[in-house]
Amino acid sequence: MAKKGDLVIASRLGQITGMPESTPFLMEFSALFEGPIHFEANENLWEMGDKDGYLWYIHFGYGFDRILLEDGTKMLNGMTEPGIFICDENSLLWGGPSKTDAIMYTPGTAYRLSHKEWKDFVIKNESMRNVLLHINSHFVQMRKLRLLKMKMMDKVEYWKYIQDRFPGIEKYCSQTEIARYFGVSKSTMHRIMKTA
């Protein structure tokens, strides 16, 4: 009998891929996840430099991640919301220490799978390798949409959109980190925030 967590993750994978959530290899993959893991507001999922990496599925709650830039500063990298899988990509793909950190800014619930277990499963399971192309294309489209919104929308309107989607984010990210995410100077970001 499947655990509740298996069904949560398999259901989401089914939504992303269009496959039935009862597909055997999706159920097998889902069963590898630990959880549910409950977080309080302001609790980290991972920190920069962590050597033990995980693929996370966010079931409930909101947060964000920041990336370490080559000059040693941090930039807001993305927002975390229910229904997405997140990880430090450097750690997942290359096995190095994490270049990002992730924090939940609300209470939340997540499931996690170690990078080693993820790689072992993908290497051994051809069906999963094939479906990963579909899953990755889904997230590439999400990123493209985000970049298009940032490019096409008025910056003040885009800031309002971000605030509506992730209320209180300015309490958890510095104005400099947000400015880098928007691709503007800190003074321009200050004006955008003041105007909104």
Short mmCIF file of N, CA and C in Angstrom, two decimals:
data_model
loop_
_atom_site.label_atom_id
_atom_site.label_comp_id
_atom_site.label_asym_id
_atom_site.label_seq_id
_atom_site.Cartn_x
_atom_site.Cartn_y
_atom_site.Cartn_z
N MET A 1 0.84 -1.19 0.00
CA MET A 1 0.00 0.00 0.00
C MET A 1 0.88 1.25 0.00
N ALA A 2 0.54 2.23 -0.81
CA ALA A 2 1.34 3.46 -0.93
C ALA A 2 1.17 4.33 0.31
N LYS A 3 2.27 4.98 0.70
CA LYS A 3 2.20 5.97 1.78
C LYS A 3 1.57 7.24 1.23
N LYS A 4 1.08 8.09 2.12
CA LYS A 4 0.46 9.34 1.70
C LYS A 4 1.43 10.20 0.88
N GLY A 5 2.70 10.26 1.32
CA GLY A 5 3.70 11.06 0.61
C GLY A 5 3.91 10.59 -0.80
N ASP A 6 3.87 9.24 -0.98
CA ASP A 6 4.02 8.69 -2.33
C ASP A 6 2.94 9.25 -3.24
N LEU A 7 1.72 9.29 -2.73
CA LEU A 7 0.60 9.75 -3.54
C LEU A 7 0.70 11.23 -3.84
N VAL A 8 1.16 12.02 -2.89
CA VAL A 8 1.32 13.47 -3.09
C VAL A 8 2.29 13.73 -4.23
N ILE A 9 3.43 13.09 -4.18
CA ILE A 9 4.47 13.34 -5.19
C ILE A 9 4.10 12.70 -6.52
N ALA A 10 3.59 11.46 -6.49
CA ALA A 10 3.19 10.80 -7.73
C ALA A 10 2.08 11.58 -8.43
N SER A 11 1.18 12.15 -7.65
CA SER A 11 0.10 12.95 -8.22
C SER A 11 0.65 14.17 -8.94
N ARG A 12 1.61 14.84 -8.33
CA ARG A 12 2.22 16.03 -8.97
C ARG A 12 3.00 15.64 -10.22
N LEU A 13 3.74 14.55 -10.15
CA LEU A 13 4.47 14.08 -11.33
C LEU A 13 3.51 13.73 -12.45
N GLY A 14 2.36 13.16 -12.08
CA GLY A 14 1.33 12.87 -13.08
C GLY A 14 0.82 14.15 -13.74
N GLN A 15 0.61 15.20 -12.94
CA GLN A 15 0.16 16.48 -13.50
C GLN A 15 1.19 17.06 -14.46
N ILE A 16 2.46 16.96 -14.09
CA ILE A 16 3.52 17.54 -14.93
C ILE A 16 3.69 16.75 -16.22
N THR A 17 3.62 15.42 -16.13
CA THR A 17 3.93 14.58 -17.28
C THR A 17 2.72 14.16 -18.09
N GLY A 18 1.52 14.24 -17.50
CA GLY A 18 0.33 13.74 -18.17
C GLY A 18 0.15 12.24 -18.03
N MET A 19 1.01 11.59 -17.23
CA MET A 19 0.91 10.14 -17.01
C MET A 19 0.02 9.87 -15.80
N PRO A 20 -0.59 8.70 -15.72
CA PRO A 20 -1.37 8.36 -14.52
C PRO A 20 -0.45 8.33 -13.30
N GLU A 21 -0.94 8.84 -12.18
CA GLU A 21 -0.10 8.86 -10.97
C GLU A 21 0.22 7.45 -10.50
N SER A 22 -0.54 6.46 -10.94
CA SER A 22 -0.29 5.06 -10.55
C SER A 22 0.77 4.38 -11.43
N THR A 23 1.39 5.11 -12.35
CA THR A 23 2.44 4.55 -13.19
C THR A 23 3.53 3.97 -12.28
N PRO A 24 3.88 2.69 -12.46
CA PRO A 24 4.78 2.03 -11.50
C PRO A 24 6.08 2.79 -11.21
N PHE A 25 6.79 3.28 -12.24
CA PHE A 25 8.07 3.92 -11.94
C PHE A 25 7.88 5.28 -11.26
N LEU A 26 6.75 5.96 -11.49
CA LEU A 26 6.48 7.20 -10.76
C LEU A 26 6.23 6.89 -9.28
N MET A 27 5.49 5.80 -9.03
CA MET A 27 5.23 5.39 -7.65
C MET A 27 6.54 4.97 -6.96
N GLU A 28 7.40 4.24 -7.67
CA GLU A 28 8.69 3.82 -7.11
C GLU A 28 9.53 5.04 -6.75
N PHE A 29 9.58 5.99 -7.67
CA PHE A 29 10.37 7.21 -7.44
C PHE A 29 9.80 7.98 -6.26
N SER A 30 8.51 8.13 -6.20
CA SER A 30 7.86 8.87 -5.13
C SER A 30 8.12 8.22 -3.76
N ALA A 31 8.16 6.89 -3.74
CA ALA A 31 8.36 6.17 -2.48
C ALA A 31 9.75 6.42 -1.88
N LEU A 32 10.69 6.91 -2.68
CA LEU A 32 12.04 7.19 -2.18
C LEU A 32 12.11 8.45 -1.32
N PHE A 33 11.13 9.33 -1.45
CA PHE A 33 11.16 10.60 -0.73
C PHE A 33 10.89 10.41 0.76
N GLU A 34 11.65 11.14 1.58
CA GLU A 34 11.40 11.21 3.02
C GLU A 34 10.36 12.28 3.29
N GLY A 35 9.56 12.08 4.30
CA GLY A 35 8.63 13.13 4.68
C GLY A 35 7.28 12.59 5.06
N PRO A 36 6.40 13.49 5.43
CA PRO A 36 6.53 14.95 5.31
C PRO A 36 7.46 15.54 6.38
N ILE A 37 8.17 16.59 5.98
CA ILE A 37 9.05 17.35 6.87
C ILE A 37 8.39 18.72 7.04
N HIS A 38 8.18 19.10 8.28
CA HIS A 38 7.49 20.35 8.57
C HIS A 38 8.49 21.44 8.93
N PHE A 39 8.25 22.63 8.41
CA PHE A 39 9.12 23.78 8.64
C PHE A 39 8.36 24.91 9.31
N GLU A 40 9.08 25.62 10.15
CA GLU A 40 8.55 26.86 10.72
C GLU A 40 8.95 28.00 9.78
N ALA A 41 8.32 29.16 9.93
CA ALA A 41 8.72 30.34 9.16
C ALA A 41 10.18 30.65 9.49
N ASN A 42 10.92 31.07 8.47
CA ASN A 42 12.34 31.46 8.57
C ASN A 42 13.28 30.27 8.76
N GLU A 43 12.83 29.07 8.49
CA GLU A 43 13.69 27.89 8.62
C GLU A 43 14.30 27.54 7.27
N ASN A 44 15.59 27.20 7.26
CA ASN A 44 16.30 26.86 6.02
C ASN A 44 16.02 25.44 5.57
N LEU A 45 15.85 25.28 4.24
CA LEU A 45 15.84 23.94 3.65
C LEU A 45 17.28 23.49 3.46
N TRP A 46 18.13 24.41 2.97
CA TRP A 46 19.57 24.15 2.86
C TRP A 46 20.30 25.48 2.92
N GLU A 47 21.62 25.40 3.14
CA GLU A 47 22.46 26.59 3.22
C GLU A 47 23.58 26.50 2.20
N MET A 48 24.16 27.65 1.85
CA MET A 48 25.29 27.67 0.92
C MET A 48 26.45 26.87 1.53
N GLY A 49 27.07 26.07 0.68
CA GLY A 49 28.20 25.27 1.13
C GLY A 49 27.83 23.89 1.64
N ASP A 50 26.51 23.60 1.76
CA ASP A 50 26.11 22.26 2.20
C ASP A 50 26.65 21.22 1.23
N LYS A 51 27.18 20.14 1.78
CA LYS A 51 27.72 19.08 0.93
C LYS A 51 26.68 17.98 0.66
N ASP A 52 25.75 17.80 1.60
CA ASP A 52 24.69 16.80 1.41
C ASP A 52 23.49 17.47 0.77
N GLY A 53 23.27 17.16 -0.50
CA GLY A 53 22.18 17.82 -1.21
C GLY A 53 20.94 16.96 -1.33
N TYR A 54 19.81 17.64 -1.49
CA TYR A 54 18.52 16.97 -1.62
C TYR A 54 17.71 17.61 -2.74
N LEU A 55 16.88 16.80 -3.36
CA LEU A 55 15.83 17.28 -4.24
C LEU A 55 14.60 17.41 -3.34
N TRP A 56 14.01 18.60 -3.31
CA TRP A 56 12.88 18.88 -2.42
C TRP A 56 11.59 19.01 -3.23
N TYR A 57 10.51 18.50 -2.68
CA TYR A 57 9.18 18.76 -3.22
C TYR A 57 8.44 19.59 -2.18
N ILE A 58 8.00 20.78 -2.58
CA ILE A 58 7.29 21.68 -1.66
C ILE A 58 5.79 21.40 -1.78
N HIS A 59 5.24 20.91 -0.68
CA HIS A 59 3.81 20.58 -0.68
C HIS A 59 2.97 21.74 -0.16
N PHE A 60 3.52 22.48 0.77
CA PHE A 60 2.79 23.58 1.40
C PHE A 60 3.80 24.62 1.86
N GLY A 61 3.47 25.90 1.67
CA GLY A 61 4.33 26.98 2.16
C GLY A 61 5.06 27.71 1.05
N TYR A 62 5.62 28.85 1.42
CA TYR A 62 6.31 29.73 0.48
C TYR A 62 7.69 30.08 1.01
N GLY A 63 8.59 30.36 0.10
CA GLY A 63 9.94 30.75 0.47
C GLY A 63 10.68 31.29 -0.73
N PHE A 64 12.00 31.31 -0.65
CA PHE A 64 12.81 31.80 -1.76
C PHE A 64 14.20 31.20 -1.66
N ASP A 65 14.95 31.30 -2.75
CA ASP A 65 16.35 30.89 -2.69
C ASP A 65 17.22 32.00 -3.26
N ARG A 66 18.43 32.03 -2.76
CA ARG A 66 19.42 33.01 -3.21
C ARG A 66 20.63 32.27 -3.76
N ILE A 67 21.31 32.89 -4.70
CA ILE A 67 22.48 32.28 -5.32
C ILE A 67 23.72 33.10 -4.99
N LEU A 68 24.84 32.41 -4.82
CA LEU A 68 26.11 33.07 -4.56
C LEU A 68 26.75 33.44 -5.89
N LEU A 69 27.02 34.73 -6.10
CA LEU A 69 27.64 35.19 -7.34
C LEU A 69 29.16 35.09 -7.23
N GLU A 70 29.83 35.19 -8.38
CA GLU A 70 31.28 35.04 -8.40
C GLU A 70 32.01 36.10 -7.58
N ASP A 71 31.39 37.27 -7.42
CA ASP A 71 32.04 38.33 -6.64
C ASP A 71 31.80 38.17 -5.14
N GLY A 72 31.16 37.06 -4.73
CA GLY A 72 30.93 36.80 -3.31
C GLY A 72 29.64 37.38 -2.76
N THR A 73 28.87 38.08 -3.59
CA THR A 73 27.59 38.63 -3.13
C THR A 73 26.46 37.65 -3.47
N LYS A 74 25.29 37.89 -2.88
CA LYS A 74 24.14 37.02 -3.11
C LYS A 74 23.08 37.75 -3.92
N MET A 75 22.30 36.96 -4.66
CA MET A 75 21.21 37.50 -5.45
C MET A 75 19.99 36.62 -5.25
N LEU A 76 18.82 37.23 -5.18
CA LEU A 76 17.58 36.47 -5.16
C LEU A 76 17.53 35.64 -6.44
N ASN A 77 17.35 34.34 -6.31
CA ASN A 77 17.40 33.45 -7.47
C ASN A 77 16.01 32.98 -7.90
N GLY A 78 15.13 32.77 -6.94
CA GLY A 78 13.80 32.31 -7.30
C GLY A 78 12.92 32.19 -6.07
N MET A 79 11.64 32.01 -6.33
CA MET A 79 10.66 31.87 -5.28
C MET A 79 10.19 30.42 -5.19
N THR A 80 9.84 30.02 -3.99
CA THR A 80 9.40 28.67 -3.71
C THR A 80 7.92 28.71 -3.37
N GLU A 81 7.16 27.82 -4.00
CA GLU A 81 5.72 27.78 -3.75
C GLU A 81 5.25 26.34 -3.85
N PRO A 82 4.04 26.05 -3.37
CA PRO A 82 3.56 24.67 -3.42
C PRO A 82 3.54 24.10 -4.84
N GLY A 83 3.89 22.81 -4.93
CA GLY A 83 3.81 22.11 -6.21
C GLY A 83 5.08 22.12 -7.03
N ILE A 84 6.18 22.66 -6.46
CA ILE A 84 7.41 22.66 -7.25
C ILE A 84 8.48 21.80 -6.59
N PHE A 85 9.39 21.33 -7.44
CA PHE A 85 10.57 20.61 -6.99
C PHE A 85 11.73 21.60 -7.04
N ILE A 86 12.53 21.65 -5.99
CA ILE A 86 13.66 22.56 -5.96
C ILE A 86 14.90 21.85 -5.43
N CYS A 87 16.05 22.37 -5.81
CA CYS A 87 17.32 21.84 -5.32
C CYS A 87 18.41 22.83 -5.68
N ASP A 88 19.59 22.59 -5.15
CA ASP A 88 20.75 23.33 -5.62
C ASP A 88 21.25 22.59 -6.86
N GLU A 89 21.15 23.23 -8.02
CA GLU A 89 21.46 22.55 -9.27
C GLU A 89 22.92 22.16 -9.38
N ASN A 90 23.82 22.99 -8.85
CA ASN A 90 25.25 22.66 -8.88
C ASN A 90 25.50 21.36 -8.12
N SER A 91 24.90 21.27 -6.97
CA SER A 91 25.06 20.09 -6.12
C SER A 91 24.42 18.86 -6.76
N LEU A 92 23.21 19.02 -7.32
CA LEU A 92 22.51 17.90 -7.94
C LEU A 92 23.27 17.36 -9.15
N LEU A 93 23.71 18.26 -10.03
CA LEU A 93 24.31 17.83 -11.29
C LEU A 93 25.78 17.48 -11.17
N TRP A 94 26.53 18.20 -10.34
CA TRP A 94 27.99 18.03 -10.31
C TRP A 94 28.53 17.51 -9.00
N GLY A 95 27.66 17.44 -7.97
CA GLY A 95 28.10 16.88 -6.70
C GLY A 95 28.92 17.80 -5.83
N GLY A 96 29.03 19.06 -6.22
CA GLY A 96 29.80 20.01 -5.41
C GLY A 96 28.97 20.59 -4.29
N PRO A 97 29.60 21.41 -3.45
CA PRO A 97 28.84 22.07 -2.38
C PRO A 97 27.81 23.03 -2.97
N SER A 98 26.73 23.26 -2.25
CA SER A 98 25.65 24.10 -2.78
C SER A 98 26.10 25.54 -2.97
N LYS A 99 25.64 26.14 -4.06
CA LYS A 99 25.94 27.54 -4.40
C LYS A 99 24.75 28.44 -4.07
N THR A 100 23.68 27.82 -3.56
CA THR A 100 22.48 28.57 -3.21
C THR A 100 22.09 28.25 -1.77
N ASP A 101 21.15 29.03 -1.25
CA ASP A 101 20.49 28.66 -0.01
C ASP A 101 19.00 28.80 -0.24
N ALA A 102 18.22 28.14 0.59
CA ALA A 102 16.76 28.22 0.46
C ALA A 102 16.15 28.30 1.84
N ILE A 103 15.17 29.18 1.96
CA ILE A 103 14.51 29.41 3.24
C ILE A 103 13.01 29.43 3.04
N MET A 104 12.28 28.90 3.99
CA MET A 104 10.82 29.01 3.98
C MET A 104 10.47 30.29 4.74
N TYR A 105 9.75 31.20 4.13
CA TYR A 105 9.38 32.40 4.89
C TYR A 105 7.99 32.27 5.50
N THR A 106 7.32 31.16 5.24
CA THR A 106 6.08 30.82 5.95
C THR A 106 6.28 29.41 6.50
N PRO A 107 5.42 28.97 7.41
CA PRO A 107 5.46 27.54 7.76
C PRO A 107 5.22 26.72 6.50
N GLY A 108 5.77 25.53 6.45
CA GLY A 108 5.61 24.72 5.25
C GLY A 108 5.81 23.24 5.50
N THR A 109 5.50 22.47 4.48
CA THR A 109 5.68 21.02 4.50
C THR A 109 6.36 20.63 3.20
N ALA A 110 7.37 19.76 3.31
CA ALA A 110 8.11 19.34 2.13
C ALA A 110 8.49 17.86 2.26
N TYR A 111 8.91 17.30 1.14
CA TYR A 111 9.45 15.95 1.07
C TYR A 111 10.82 16.07 0.43
N ARG A 112 11.75 15.16 0.77
CA ARG A 112 13.08 15.28 0.18
C ARG A 112 13.65 13.93 -0.21
N LEU A 113 14.56 13.99 -1.19
CA LEU A 113 15.24 12.81 -1.71
C LEU A 113 16.70 13.18 -1.88
N SER A 114 17.59 12.36 -1.37
CA SER A 114 19.02 12.69 -1.49
C SER A 114 19.43 12.68 -2.96
N HIS A 115 20.41 13.51 -3.28
CA HIS A 115 20.91 13.56 -4.66
C HIS A 115 21.42 12.19 -5.10
N LYS A 116 22.06 11.46 -4.20
CA LYS A 116 22.59 10.14 -4.55
C LYS A 116 21.44 9.20 -4.94
N GLU A 117 20.37 9.19 -4.15
CA GLU A 117 19.24 8.32 -4.47
C GLU A 117 18.59 8.74 -5.79
N TRP A 118 18.52 10.06 -6.03
CA TRP A 118 17.96 10.57 -7.28
C TRP A 118 18.79 10.06 -8.46
N LYS A 119 20.13 10.22 -8.38
CA LYS A 119 21.00 9.79 -9.48
C LYS A 119 20.91 8.28 -9.69
N ASP A 120 20.95 7.52 -8.60
CA ASP A 120 20.88 6.06 -8.72
C ASP A 120 19.59 5.63 -9.42
N PHE A 121 18.49 6.26 -9.05
CA PHE A 121 17.20 5.89 -9.65
C PHE A 121 17.18 6.24 -11.14
N VAL A 122 17.66 7.42 -11.48
CA VAL A 122 17.65 7.86 -12.88
C VAL A 122 18.56 6.99 -13.74
N ILE A 123 19.73 6.64 -13.20
CA ILE A 123 20.68 5.80 -13.95
C ILE A 123 20.07 4.43 -14.24
N LYS A 124 19.36 3.87 -13.26
CA LYS A 124 18.83 2.51 -13.40
C LYS A 124 17.50 2.45 -14.13
N ASN A 125 16.81 3.58 -14.25
CA ASN A 125 15.44 3.55 -14.76
C ASN A 125 15.30 4.36 -16.05
N GLU A 126 15.26 3.65 -17.17
CA GLU A 126 15.18 4.31 -18.48
C GLU A 126 13.90 5.13 -18.62
N SER A 127 12.80 4.62 -18.10
CA SER A 127 11.52 5.34 -18.18
C SER A 127 11.62 6.70 -17.49
N MET A 128 12.30 6.72 -16.34
CA MET A 128 12.46 7.98 -15.62
C MET A 128 13.35 8.93 -16.40
N ARG A 129 14.40 8.42 -17.00
CA ARG A 129 15.28 9.28 -17.82
C ARG A 129 14.48 9.93 -18.94
N ASN A 130 13.62 9.15 -19.58
CA ASN A 130 12.82 9.69 -20.68
C ASN A 130 11.84 10.75 -20.21
N VAL A 131 11.19 10.50 -19.07
CA VAL A 131 10.19 11.45 -18.59
C VAL A 131 10.85 12.72 -18.03
N LEU A 132 12.10 12.61 -17.60
CA LEU A 132 12.80 13.80 -17.10
C LEU A 132 12.91 14.88 -18.17
N LEU A 133 13.02 14.47 -19.42
CA LEU A 133 13.05 15.46 -20.51
C LEU A 133 11.77 16.28 -20.50
N HIS A 134 10.64 15.62 -20.27
CA HIS A 134 9.35 16.31 -20.23
C HIS A 134 9.26 17.22 -18.99
N ILE A 135 9.70 16.68 -17.85
CA ILE A 135 9.66 17.45 -16.60
C ILE A 135 10.56 18.69 -16.74
N ASN A 136 11.76 18.50 -17.25
CA ASN A 136 12.69 19.63 -17.40
C ASN A 136 12.14 20.68 -18.36
N SER A 137 11.47 20.24 -19.42
CA SER A 137 10.91 21.21 -20.36
C SER A 137 9.82 22.04 -19.68
N HIS A 138 9.08 21.42 -18.76
CA HIS A 138 8.05 22.14 -18.00
C HIS A 138 8.69 23.29 -17.20
N PHE A 139 9.81 22.98 -16.53
CA PHE A 139 10.44 24.01 -15.71
C PHE A 139 11.18 25.05 -16.55
N VAL A 140 11.69 24.63 -17.71
CA VAL A 140 12.30 25.61 -18.62
C VAL A 140 11.24 26.60 -19.07
N GLN A 141 10.03 26.10 -19.36
CA GLN A 141 8.94 27.00 -19.77
C GLN A 141 8.56 27.96 -18.64
N MET A 142 8.55 27.45 -17.41
CA MET A 142 8.25 28.32 -16.26
C MET A 142 9.29 29.45 -16.16
N ARG A 143 10.56 29.09 -16.34
CA ARG A 143 11.62 30.11 -16.27
C ARG A 143 11.51 31.11 -17.41
N LYS A 144 11.21 30.62 -18.61
CA LYS A 144 11.05 31.52 -19.75
C LYS A 144 9.91 32.50 -19.50
N LEU A 145 8.81 31.99 -18.95
CA LEU A 145 7.67 32.84 -18.65
C LEU A 145 8.05 33.91 -17.63
N ARG A 146 8.80 33.52 -16.61
CA ARG A 146 9.26 34.48 -15.61
C ARG A 146 10.12 35.57 -16.26
N LEU A 147 11.05 35.17 -17.13
CA LEU A 147 11.92 36.15 -17.79
C LEU A 147 11.12 37.07 -18.71
N LEU A 148 10.13 36.51 -19.41
CA LEU A 148 9.29 37.34 -20.28
C LEU A 148 8.50 38.36 -19.47
N LYS A 149 7.95 37.91 -18.33
CA LYS A 149 7.22 38.84 -17.47
C LYS A 149 8.14 39.96 -17.00
N MET A 150 9.35 39.58 -16.61
CA MET A 150 10.30 40.59 -16.12
C MET A 150 10.65 41.58 -17.23
N LYS A 151 10.74 41.08 -18.45
CA LYS A 151 11.14 41.94 -19.57
C LYS A 151 9.98 42.80 -20.07
N MET A 152 8.79 42.21 -20.16
CA MET A 152 7.67 42.90 -20.79
C MET A 152 6.85 43.77 -19.84
N MET A 153 6.75 43.35 -18.59
CA MET A 153 5.92 44.11 -17.65
C MET A 153 6.67 45.34 -17.16
N ASP A 154 5.94 46.38 -16.87
CA ASP A 154 6.49 47.54 -16.20
C ASP A 154 7.08 47.06 -14.88
N LYS A 155 8.27 47.57 -14.51
CA LYS A 155 8.95 47.09 -13.30
C LYS A 155 8.10 47.28 -12.03
N VAL A 156 7.38 48.39 -11.96
CA VAL A 156 6.53 48.63 -10.79
C VAL A 156 5.42 47.59 -10.75
N GLU A 157 4.81 47.32 -11.91
CA GLU A 157 3.75 46.31 -11.97
C GLU A 157 4.30 44.93 -11.64
N TYR A 158 5.52 44.64 -12.12
CA TYR A 158 6.11 43.33 -11.83
C TYR A 158 6.40 43.20 -10.34
N TRP A 159 6.85 44.28 -9.70
CA TRP A 159 7.09 44.25 -8.26
C TRP A 159 5.78 44.00 -7.51
N LYS A 160 4.69 44.64 -7.96
CA LYS A 160 3.39 44.41 -7.33
C LYS A 160 2.96 42.94 -7.49
N TYR A 161 3.22 42.41 -8.68
CA TYR A 161 2.91 41.01 -8.96
C TYR A 161 3.69 40.09 -8.00
N ILE A 162 4.97 40.35 -7.82
CA ILE A 162 5.81 39.56 -6.91
C ILE A 162 5.31 39.69 -5.47
N GLN A 163 4.96 40.91 -5.07
CA GLN A 163 4.45 41.12 -3.71
C GLN A 163 3.13 40.40 -3.47
N ASP A 164 2.26 40.40 -4.48
CA ASP A 164 0.98 39.70 -4.35
C ASP A 164 1.20 38.19 -4.22
N ARG A 165 2.14 37.69 -5.00
CA ARG A 165 2.40 36.25 -5.02
C ARG A 165 3.18 35.80 -3.80
N PHE A 166 4.10 36.65 -3.32
CA PHE A 166 4.96 36.32 -2.18
C PHE A 166 4.96 37.47 -1.18
N PRO A 167 3.84 37.67 -0.48
CA PRO A 167 3.74 38.82 0.42
C PRO A 167 4.84 38.80 1.49
N GLY A 168 5.41 39.97 1.73
CA GLY A 168 6.43 40.12 2.76
C GLY A 168 7.83 39.74 2.34
N ILE A 169 8.04 39.49 1.04
CA ILE A 169 9.37 39.03 0.61
C ILE A 169 10.47 40.05 0.92
N GLU A 170 10.11 41.33 0.93
CA GLU A 170 11.12 42.36 1.21
C GLU A 170 11.63 42.29 2.64
N LYS A 171 10.93 41.56 3.52
CA LYS A 171 11.41 41.37 4.90
C LYS A 171 12.51 40.32 4.96
N TYR A 172 12.56 39.45 3.95
CA TYR A 172 13.47 38.31 4.00
C TYR A 172 14.64 38.42 3.04
N CYS A 173 14.51 39.25 2.03
CA CYS A 173 15.60 39.48 1.07
C CYS A 173 16.01 40.94 1.17
N SER A 174 17.30 41.19 1.03
CA SER A 174 17.76 42.58 1.04
C SER A 174 17.34 43.26 -0.27
N GLN A 175 17.28 44.57 -0.22
CA GLN A 175 16.93 45.34 -1.42
C GLN A 175 17.94 45.08 -2.54
N THR A 176 19.20 44.89 -2.16
CA THR A 176 20.25 44.60 -3.15
C THR A 176 19.98 43.26 -3.84
N GLU A 177 19.61 42.23 -3.07
CA GLU A 177 19.32 40.92 -3.64
C GLU A 177 18.13 40.99 -4.60
N ILE A 178 17.11 41.73 -4.21
CA ILE A 178 15.92 41.87 -5.06
C ILE A 178 16.27 42.67 -6.32
N ALA A 179 17.08 43.71 -6.17
CA ALA A 179 17.49 44.53 -7.32
C ALA A 179 18.24 43.67 -8.34
N ARG A 180 19.11 42.81 -7.87
CA ARG A 180 19.85 41.93 -8.80
C ARG A 180 18.89 40.99 -9.52
N TYR A 181 17.88 40.49 -8.82
CA TYR A 181 16.87 39.62 -9.43
C TYR A 181 16.14 40.37 -10.53
N PHE A 182 15.84 41.65 -10.29
CA PHE A 182 15.14 42.49 -11.27
C PHE A 182 16.06 43.01 -12.37
N GLY A 183 17.38 42.90 -12.14
CA GLY A 183 18.34 43.41 -13.11
C GLY A 183 18.43 44.91 -13.13
N VAL A 184 18.25 45.53 -11.94
CA VAL A 184 18.33 46.99 -11.84
C VAL A 184 19.26 47.35 -10.68
N SER A 185 19.60 48.63 -10.60
CA SER A 185 20.45 49.09 -9.49
C SER A 185 19.63 49.14 -8.20
N LYS A 186 20.34 49.21 -7.08
CA LYS A 186 19.67 49.28 -5.78
C LYS A 186 18.82 50.55 -5.68
N SER A 187 19.34 51.66 -6.21
CA SER A 187 18.58 52.92 -6.14
C SER A 187 17.31 52.85 -6.99
N THR A 188 17.41 52.20 -8.17
CA THR A 188 16.22 52.02 -9.02
C THR A 188 15.21 51.13 -8.32
N MET A 189 15.70 50.06 -7.67
CA MET A 189 14.79 49.16 -6.95
C MET A 189 14.12 49.90 -5.80
N HIS A 190 14.84 50.79 -5.14
CA HIS A 190 14.26 51.59 -4.06
C HIS A 190 13.10 52.45 -4.60
N ARG A 191 13.31 53.06 -5.77
CA ARG A 191 12.25 53.87 -6.39
C ARG A 191 11.06 53.02 -6.79
N ILE A 192 11.33 51.83 -7.34
CA ILE A 192 10.24 50.91 -7.73
C ILE A 192 9.40 50.55 -6.51
N MET A 193 10.07 50.22 -5.42
CA MET A 193 9.37 49.81 -4.19
C MET A 193 8.58 50.98 -3.61
N LYS A 194 9.16 52.15 -3.69
CA LYS A 194 8.49 53.34 -3.15
C LYS A 194 7.26 53.70 -3.97
N THR A 195 7.36 53.54 -5.30
CA THR A 195 6.26 53.86 -6.21
C THR A 195 5.10 52.89 -6.04
N ALA A 196 5.46 51.61 -5.83
CA ALA A 196 4.42 50.58 -5.68
C ALA A 196 3.70 50.79 -4.38
#
